[in-house]
């Protein structure tokens, strides 16, 4: 099963911290749980999406281009680059071939996929599951 691009982007943004995502006290989870309440809210996830956008938008133009997406993918480990072209560009609401921050953050599919119990937050267990799917933790 290929991970969805939002999950791949999550892995890229967290980098080494994701490898430690074994619970609420792990650096990866703690980095996202900004308010320290033991759960990652949709708002905290959106902050991650904003940070990911800034990392991908290397020319600071306020838009992400295909070239910037490819450059970001090239930095991912082999085997984690995945497909997902259709999912990426489905976010391009005005079909101009660029993603704005508003377009990039309008959808929270990665969060929705990880929130297995649909309670609106990611628990440490849900976060760990995502890390396992991405192959960052031993099974």
PDB file of C-alpha atoms in Angstrom:
ATOM      1  CA  UNK A   1       0.000   0.000   0.000  1.00  0.00           C
ATOM      2  CA  UNK A   2       1.487   3.341  -1.051  1.00  0.00           C
ATOM      3  CA  UNK A   3       1.142   6.096   1.528  1.00  0.00           C
ATOM      4  CA  UNK A   4      -0.833   9.126   0.466  1.00  0.00           C
ATOM      5  CA  UNK A   5       1.129  12.276  -0.329  1.00  0.00           C
ATOM      6  CA  UNK A   6      -0.048  14.145   2.790  1.00  0.00           C
ATOM      7  CA  UNK A   7       1.457  11.363   4.873  1.00  0.00           C
ATOM      8  CA  UNK A   8       4.659  11.443   2.844  1.00  0.00           C
ATOM      9  CA  UNK A   9       4.800  15.175   3.341  1.00  0.00           C
ATOM     10  CA  UNK A  10       4.256  14.632   7.055  1.00  0.00           C
ATOM     11  CA  UNK A  11       7.257  12.317   7.133  1.00  0.00           C
ATOM     12  CA  UNK A  12       9.394  14.792   5.210  1.00  0.00           C
ATOM     13  CA  UNK A  13       8.485  17.648   7.495  1.00  0.00           C
ATOM     14  CA  UNK A  14       9.158  15.746  10.684  1.00  0.00           C
ATOM     15  CA  UNK A  15      12.367  14.143   9.499  1.00  0.00           C
ATOM     16  CA  UNK A  16      14.267  12.313  12.193  1.00  0.00           C
ATOM     17  CA  UNK A  17      11.765  13.242  14.890  1.00  0.00           C
ATOM     18  CA  UNK A  18       9.193  10.939  13.292  1.00  0.00           C
ATOM     19  CA  UNK A  19      11.449   7.975  13.898  1.00  0.00           C
ATOM     20  CA  UNK A  20      10.989   8.563  17.634  1.00  0.00           C
ATOM     21  CA  UNK A  21       7.190   8.764  17.490  1.00  0.00           C
ATOM     22  CA  UNK A  22       6.499   6.180  20.160  1.00  0.00           C
ATOM     23  CA  UNK A  23       4.057   8.172  22.297  1.00  0.00           C
ATOM     24  CA  UNK A  24       3.134  11.475  23.825  1.00  0.00           C
ATOM     25  CA  UNK A  25       6.615  12.059  25.192  1.00  0.00           C
ATOM     26  CA  UNK A  26       8.397  11.354  21.908  1.00  0.00           C
ATOM     27  CA  UNK A  27      10.070  14.328  20.218  1.00  0.00           C
ATOM     28  CA  UNK A  28       8.032  13.884  17.004  1.00  0.00           C
ATOM     29  CA  UNK A  29       4.688  13.877  18.750  1.00  0.00           C
ATOM     30  CA  UNK A  30       5.692  16.610  21.199  1.00  0.00           C
ATOM     31  CA  UNK A  31       6.832  18.831  18.332  1.00  0.00           C
ATOM     32  CA  UNK A  32       3.324  18.776  16.881  1.00  0.00           C
ATOM     33  CA  UNK A  33       1.439  18.818  20.191  1.00  0.00           C
ATOM     34  CA  UNK A  34       2.182  22.494  20.733  1.00  0.00           C
ATOM     35  CA  UNK A  35      -0.253  22.948  23.613  1.00  0.00           C
ATOM     36  CA  UNK A  36       1.008  19.818  25.387  1.00  0.00           C
ATOM     37  CA  UNK A  37      -2.450  18.331  25.902  1.00  0.00           C
ATOM     38  CA  UNK A  38      -1.484  14.852  24.690  1.00  0.00           C
ATOM     39  CA  UNK A  39      -3.258  15.143  21.328  1.00  0.00           C
ATOM     40  CA  UNK A  40      -2.585  16.786  17.969  1.00  0.00           C
ATOM     41  CA  UNK A  41      -5.512  18.970  16.945  1.00  0.00           C
ATOM     42  CA  UNK A  42      -6.512  19.864  13.404  1.00  0.00           C
ATOM     43  CA  UNK A  43      -5.192  23.399  14.088  1.00  0.00           C
ATOM     44  CA  UNK A  44      -1.808  21.992  15.143  1.00  0.00           C
ATOM     45  CA  UNK A  45      -1.794  19.818  12.023  1.00  0.00           C
ATOM     46  CA  UNK A  46      -2.545  22.893   9.898  1.00  0.00           C
ATOM     47  CA  UNK A  47       0.476  24.603  11.444  1.00  0.00           C
ATOM     48  CA  UNK A  48       2.524  21.656  10.182  1.00  0.00           C
ATOM     49  CA  UNK A  49       1.002  22.065   6.715  1.00  0.00           C
ATOM     50  CA  UNK A  50       1.956  25.753   6.763  1.00  0.00           C
ATOM     51  CA  UNK A  51       5.516  24.882   7.761  1.00  0.00           C
ATOM     52  CA  UNK A  52       5.671  22.224   5.016  1.00  0.00           C
ATOM     53  CA  UNK A  53       4.451  24.776   2.482  1.00  0.00           C
ATOM     54  CA  UNK A  54       7.207  27.173   3.537  1.00  0.00           C
ATOM     55  CA  UNK A  55       9.841  24.424   3.186  1.00  0.00           C
ATOM     56  CA  UNK A  56       8.622  23.433  -0.287  1.00  0.00           C
ATOM     57  CA  UNK A  57       8.251  27.056  -1.496  1.00  0.00           C
ATOM     58  CA  UNK A  58      11.998  27.493  -1.854  1.00  0.00           C
ATOM     59  CA  UNK A  59      11.772  30.709  -3.872  1.00  0.00           C
ATOM     60  CA  UNK A  60       9.410  32.286  -1.302  1.00  0.00           C
ATOM     61  CA  UNK A  61       6.968  33.243  -4.049  1.00  0.00           C
ATOM     62  CA  UNK A  62       3.891  32.307  -2.048  1.00  0.00           C
ATOM     63  CA  UNK A  63       3.119  29.481  -4.472  1.00  0.00           C
ATOM     64  CA  UNK A  64       4.393  25.952  -4.940  1.00  0.00           C
ATOM     65  CA  UNK A  65       5.251  24.853  -8.461  1.00  0.00           C
ATOM     66  CA  UNK A  66       5.707  21.406  -9.957  1.00  0.00           C
ATOM     67  CA  UNK A  67       9.471  21.951  -9.911  1.00  0.00           C
ATOM     68  CA  UNK A  68       9.397  22.718  -6.185  1.00  0.00           C
ATOM     69  CA  UNK A  69       7.291  19.613  -5.517  1.00  0.00           C
ATOM     70  CA  UNK A  70       9.763  17.482  -7.461  1.00  0.00           C
ATOM     71  CA  UNK A  71      12.710  19.026  -5.626  1.00  0.00           C
ATOM     72  CA  UNK A  72      11.037  18.279  -2.275  1.00  0.00           C
ATOM     73  CA  UNK A  73      10.342  14.692  -3.346  1.00  0.00           C
ATOM     74  CA  UNK A  74      13.945  14.245  -4.444  1.00  0.00           C
ATOM     75  CA  UNK A  75      15.007  14.934  -0.847  1.00  0.00           C
ATOM     76  CA  UNK A  76      12.880  12.053   0.462  1.00  0.00           C
ATOM     77  CA  UNK A  77      14.497   8.648   0.944  1.00  0.00           C
ATOM     78  CA  UNK A  78      14.214   6.289  -2.012  1.00  0.00           C
ATOM     79  CA  UNK A  79      10.958   4.376  -1.769  1.00  0.00           C
ATOM     80  CA  UNK A  80       9.188   7.179   0.115  1.00  0.00           C
ATOM     81  CA  UNK A  81       8.728   9.428  -2.897  1.00  0.00           C
ATOM     82  CA  UNK A  82       5.445   7.774  -3.960  1.00  0.00           C
ATOM     83  CA  UNK A  83       3.058   8.962  -6.616  1.00  0.00           C
ATOM     84  CA  UNK A  84       0.131  11.134  -5.758  1.00  0.00           C
ATOM     85  CA  UNK A  85       0.400  13.641  -8.607  1.00  0.00           C
ATOM     86  CA  UNK A  86      -3.370  13.658  -8.983  1.00  0.00           C
ATOM     87  CA  UNK A  87      -3.876  14.233  -5.258  1.00  0.00           C
ATOM     88  CA  UNK A  88      -1.345  17.043  -5.169  1.00  0.00           C
ATOM     89  CA  UNK A  89      -2.798  18.954  -8.069  1.00  0.00           C
ATOM     90  CA  UNK A  90      -6.400  18.279  -7.054  1.00  0.00           C
ATOM     91  CA  UNK A  91      -5.660  20.929  -4.424  1.00  0.00           C
ATOM     92  CA  UNK A  92      -5.087  23.491  -7.212  1.00  0.00           C
ATOM     93  CA  UNK A  93      -8.589  24.975  -7.026  1.00  0.00           C
ATOM     94  CA  UNK A  94      -8.106  27.549  -9.798  1.00  0.00           C
ATOM     95  CA  UNK A  95      -6.124  25.129 -12.013  1.00  0.00           C
ATOM     96  CA  UNK A  96      -3.273  27.574 -12.622  1.00  0.00           C
ATOM     97  CA  UNK A  97      -0.546  24.964 -12.100  1.00  0.00           C
ATOM     98  CA  UNK A  98       0.542  26.464  -8.774  1.00  0.00           C
ATOM     99  CA  UNK A  99      -0.535  25.852  -5.205  1.00  0.00           C
ATOM    100  CA  UNK A 100      -1.128  28.771  -2.882  1.00  0.00           C
ATOM    101  CA  UNK A 101      -0.994  28.445   0.883  1.00  0.00           C
ATOM    102  CA  UNK A 102      -4.796  28.686   0.988  1.00  0.00           C
ATOM    103  CA  UNK A 103      -5.127  25.839  -1.524  1.00  0.00           C
ATOM    104  CA  UNK A 104      -2.480  23.753   0.245  1.00  0.00           C
ATOM    105  CA  UNK A 105      -4.140  24.070   3.648  1.00  0.00           C
ATOM    106  CA  UNK A 106      -7.781  23.851   2.514  1.00  0.00           C
ATOM    107  CA  UNK A 107      -7.747  20.064   2.667  1.00  0.00           C
ATOM    108  CA  UNK A 108      -6.643  18.025   5.643  1.00  0.00           C
ATOM    109  CA  UNK A 109      -6.756  14.558   4.128  1.00  0.00           C
ATOM    110  CA  UNK A 110      -3.620  13.387   5.939  1.00  0.00           C
ATOM    111  CA  UNK A 111      -5.140  14.357   9.270  1.00  0.00           C
ATOM    112  CA  UNK A 112      -8.453  12.735   8.396  1.00  0.00           C
ATOM    113  CA  UNK A 113      -6.739   9.503   7.374  1.00  0.00           C
ATOM    114  CA  UNK A 114      -4.714   9.372  10.595  1.00  0.00           C
ATOM    115  CA  UNK A 115      -7.703  10.227  12.840  1.00  0.00           C
ATOM    116  CA  UNK A 116      -9.038   6.671  12.860  1.00  0.00           C
ATOM    117  CA  UNK A 117     -11.658   7.194  15.587  1.00  0.00           C
ATOM    118  CA  UNK A 118     -12.850  10.489  14.065  1.00  0.00           C
ATOM    119  CA  UNK A 119     -12.637  12.395  17.340  1.00  0.00           C
ATOM    120  CA  UNK A 120     -10.981  15.416  15.737  1.00  0.00           C
ATOM    121  CA  UNK A 121      -7.535  14.894  17.295  1.00  0.00           C
ATOM    122  CA  UNK A 122      -4.604  12.547  16.774  1.00  0.00           C
ATOM    123  CA  UNK A 123      -3.688  10.459  19.777  1.00  0.00           C
ATOM    124  CA  UNK A 124      -0.148   9.188  20.296  1.00  0.00           C
ATOM    125  CA  UNK A 125      -1.332   5.769  19.056  1.00  0.00           C
ATOM    126  CA  UNK A 126      -2.798   7.255  15.859  1.00  0.00           C
ATOM    127  CA  UNK A 127       0.402   9.206  15.298  1.00  0.00           C
ATOM    128  CA  UNK A 128       2.496   6.082  15.870  1.00  0.00           C
ATOM    129  CA  UNK A 129       0.335   4.195  13.370  1.00  0.00           C
ATOM    130  CA  UNK A 130       1.103   6.820  10.719  1.00  0.00           C
ATOM    131  CA  UNK A 131       4.801   6.521  11.488  1.00  0.00           C
ATOM    132  CA  UNK A 132       4.592   2.742  11.155  1.00  0.00           C
ATOM    133  CA  UNK A 133       2.766   2.985   7.831  1.00  0.00           C
ATOM    134  CA  UNK A 134       5.517   5.240   6.577  1.00  0.00           C
ATOM    135  CA  UNK A 135       8.067   2.661   7.631  1.00  0.00           C
ATOM    136  CA  UNK A 136       9.723   4.875  10.189  1.00  0.00           C
ATOM    137  CA  UNK A 137       9.130   2.606  13.184  1.00  0.00           C
ATOM    138  CA  UNK A 138       9.714  -1.111  13.587  1.00  0.00           C
ATOM    139  CA  UNK A 139       6.568  -3.206  13.593  1.00  0.00           C
TER     140      UNK A 139
END
